[in-house]
Amino acid sequence: MSVPGHVVIVGASAGGLTTLEALRRLGHDGAVTVIGDEIHPPYDRPPLSKQVLSGAWHPDRAALRTAEAIGLLGADLRLGERAVALDSATRTVTTSGGMSVRGDAIVIATGATPRRLPGSEGVAGVHVLRGLDDTLRLREDLEPGRRLVVVGDGVLGSEIAATAVGLGVDTTLVGPQAAPMRLQLGDEVSALLGQLHTDQGVRLRLGTAVDGLVVSEGRASGVRLTTGEVLPADVVVIAFGAAPATDWLAGSGLYLDNGVVCDSRCLAADGVWAVGDVARFHHEHLRRSIRLENRTNATEQAMLVAANILGADRAYTPVPYFWTDQFHVKIQVYGTPTPEMRFGVVDGSPESGRFVGVYHLGDRPAAVLGWNMPKQARQHRQLLLPVPVPPKG
Amino acid sequence: MKVSIDQDRCVAAGSCVTAAMDVFDQRDEDGVVVLLDPEPPAGLAAEVREAAAVCPAAAITVHE
């Protein structure tokens, strides 16, 4: 494959920026266009629900790079420009501002869009949290003493609840699971996390589905559960997942199925690649197609895609990883725990507030979790690497 | 090459240690990055650049 002259990257967050940086680091000095729909220079998302929402950080601290460092990358950065269409045959991207740009390689890094509750559009006091502007709007609404209901008991909902209660907000976390993040952590650890939230003052209303929003005079006044009970609220955050941002790719000729479907190289079509939350790729070790919504995936996949654009032909086979910080607890997870796995502590103890645990599928270690033991959890990560096949002969 | 770290930004993912174990470590008690060598030899430059690039918190800065 010849090295492409002009690379067009759609998305200016962690995945898009890392692709650009990796291309330059690998010696690509051709033209690169980066199209981002937000007006903000590339910023980091994990601090939004924590340091930025709490006010511990000025929003500027979430910037991924200094303006100077971005300038040195020598890209044509088009911020505040939303990609609205792609023709994968001609590799042409069209934007909301009427720009049409053809690339020798296209990188799709448009991330994901938060799901919303039906009937919540335009209702005051209802929030989602994906971007910096979302975060600042929510922060404005989180006055001490106000009643907040967080709808969604996954990573993001749990983090928002933890941050909000620290701001003196009367906080209720509602969701269908028996404990916060049960899907990601399993029974034992999610029960500990639920206890932590309760101890810190978050009211848990779990194991209950949400029926809808209660609106009074254009403003959210509560959340109705399927039991008929209404949780009164001044502020509601909807945090029950995000969908890959592929709407703009309708008619592109790409295969879309819960993400941009790619091969093991993260290639979606001739000269068209995808990275980050939006990309569904074939994982050769797991032998299935997966899509990862986590921060390190955006970076690692972008670095691999940059190398592949320049001819490396490498398969993407990450050990999935995410972390979450809630109250004084740092949780690290390697691999993907599932309900049928058996969990056992291998270092430290829940009683001491620090432990590493391993999730087994049958007799095989399949995931590792650290609870206030990040370094020790990482050291157990190697349990998850495929055993090298000895050479024949 | 000079390296600096921002321990306040660090999220304790340990990606830097995996990339360049002679230059970065993590504190035992909370996993926050520790810089073992602020001026790594040229032979480690590629690893260090990789560590900075892969850091999920933009906590490592490389001065070439």
Short mmCIF file of N, CA and C in Angstrom, two decimals, chain A residues 8 16 18 22 26 91 110-111 126 142 146 174 186 217 246 249 255 266 270 276 306 319 325 327 374 377:
data_model
loop_
_atom_site.label_atom_id
_atom_site.label_comp_id
_atom_site.label_asym_id
_atom_site.label_seq_id
_atom_site.Cartn_x
_atom_site.Cartn_y
_atom_site.Cartn_z
N VAL A 8 -7.57 12.58 6.49
CA VAL A 8 -8.66 13.36 7.06
C VAL A 8 -9.17 12.62 8.30
N GLY A 16 -8.97 11.17 17.83
CA GLY A 16 -8.54 11.96 16.68
C GLY A 16 -7.18 12.60 16.90
N THR A 18 -4.82 11.73 19.02
CA THR A 18 -3.75 10.74 19.12
C THR A 18 -3.38 10.21 17.74
N ALA A 22 0.38 10.48 16.45
CA ALA A 22 1.11 9.26 16.11
C ALA A 22 1.58 9.29 14.66
N LEU A 26 5.49 9.03 13.68
CA LEU A 26 5.97 7.97 12.80
C LEU A 26 6.55 8.51 11.50
N ARG A 91 -13.88 8.69 -0.61
CA ARG A 91 -13.28 9.17 0.64
C ARG A 91 -13.42 10.69 0.76
N THR A 110 -15.52 9.68 15.79
CA THR A 110 -16.60 10.58 16.22
C THR A 110 -17.22 10.20 17.55
N GLY A 111 -16.70 9.14 18.20
CA GLY A 111 -17.13 8.85 19.56
C GLY A 111 -18.55 8.36 19.67
N VAL A 126 -32.76 19.01 33.07
CA VAL A 126 -32.40 17.65 32.63
C VAL A 126 -31.07 17.71 31.89
N LEU A 142 -26.07 22.33 39.97
CA LEU A 142 -25.89 21.53 41.19
C LEU A 142 -25.63 22.41 42.41
N ARG A 146 -30.02 21.15 46.59
CA ARG A 146 -30.94 20.73 45.54
C ARG A 146 -31.05 19.21 45.50
N VAL A 174 -30.46 5.98 40.62
CA VAL A 174 -31.49 5.01 40.26
C VAL A 174 -31.08 4.23 39.02
N GLY A 186 -19.43 -7.22 38.74
CA GLY A 186 -19.92 -8.45 39.35
C GLY A 186 -20.56 -8.19 40.71
N GLU A 217 -44.22 22.75 34.38
CA GLU A 217 -43.95 24.08 33.80
C GLU A 217 -42.59 24.14 33.12
N THR A 246 -22.79 7.34 14.67
CA THR A 246 -22.70 6.91 13.26
C THR A 246 -23.83 7.46 12.40
N LEU A 249 -23.05 8.72 9.08
CA LEU A 249 -22.47 7.78 8.11
C LEU A 249 -23.54 7.01 7.32
N TYR A 255 -20.34 -0.48 6.56
CA TYR A 255 -21.20 -1.41 7.28
C TYR A 255 -21.30 -0.92 8.72
N CYS A 266 -8.65 -2.55 12.13
CA CYS A 266 -9.46 -1.35 12.34
C CYS A 266 -9.76 -0.64 11.03
N ASP A 270 -11.76 0.37 2.05
CA ASP A 270 -10.47 0.74 1.48
C ASP A 270 -10.11 2.19 1.86
N GLY A 276 -11.62 4.34 18.56
CA GLY A 276 -12.32 4.81 19.76
C GLY A 276 -13.72 4.24 19.91
N ALA A 306 -2.76 4.74 13.18
CA ALA A 306 -1.76 5.60 12.53
C ALA A 306 -0.66 4.76 11.90
N VAL A 319 -5.90 -5.67 25.76
CA VAL A 319 -6.56 -6.14 26.97
C VAL A 319 -7.47 -4.98 27.40
N ASP A 325 -12.78 6.55 39.49
CA ASP A 325 -12.45 7.10 40.81
C ASP A 325 -13.74 7.59 41.44
N PHE A 327 -15.27 8.81 45.29
CA PHE A 327 -14.88 9.13 46.66
C PHE A 327 -13.37 8.90 46.80
N PRO A 374 -3.81 0.25 42.43
CA PRO A 374 -3.62 0.32 40.97
C PRO A 374 -2.36 -0.38 40.48
N ALA A 377 -2.70 -4.16 40.76
CA ALA A 377 -3.64 -4.68 39.76
C ALA A 377 -2.96 -4.80 38.40
#
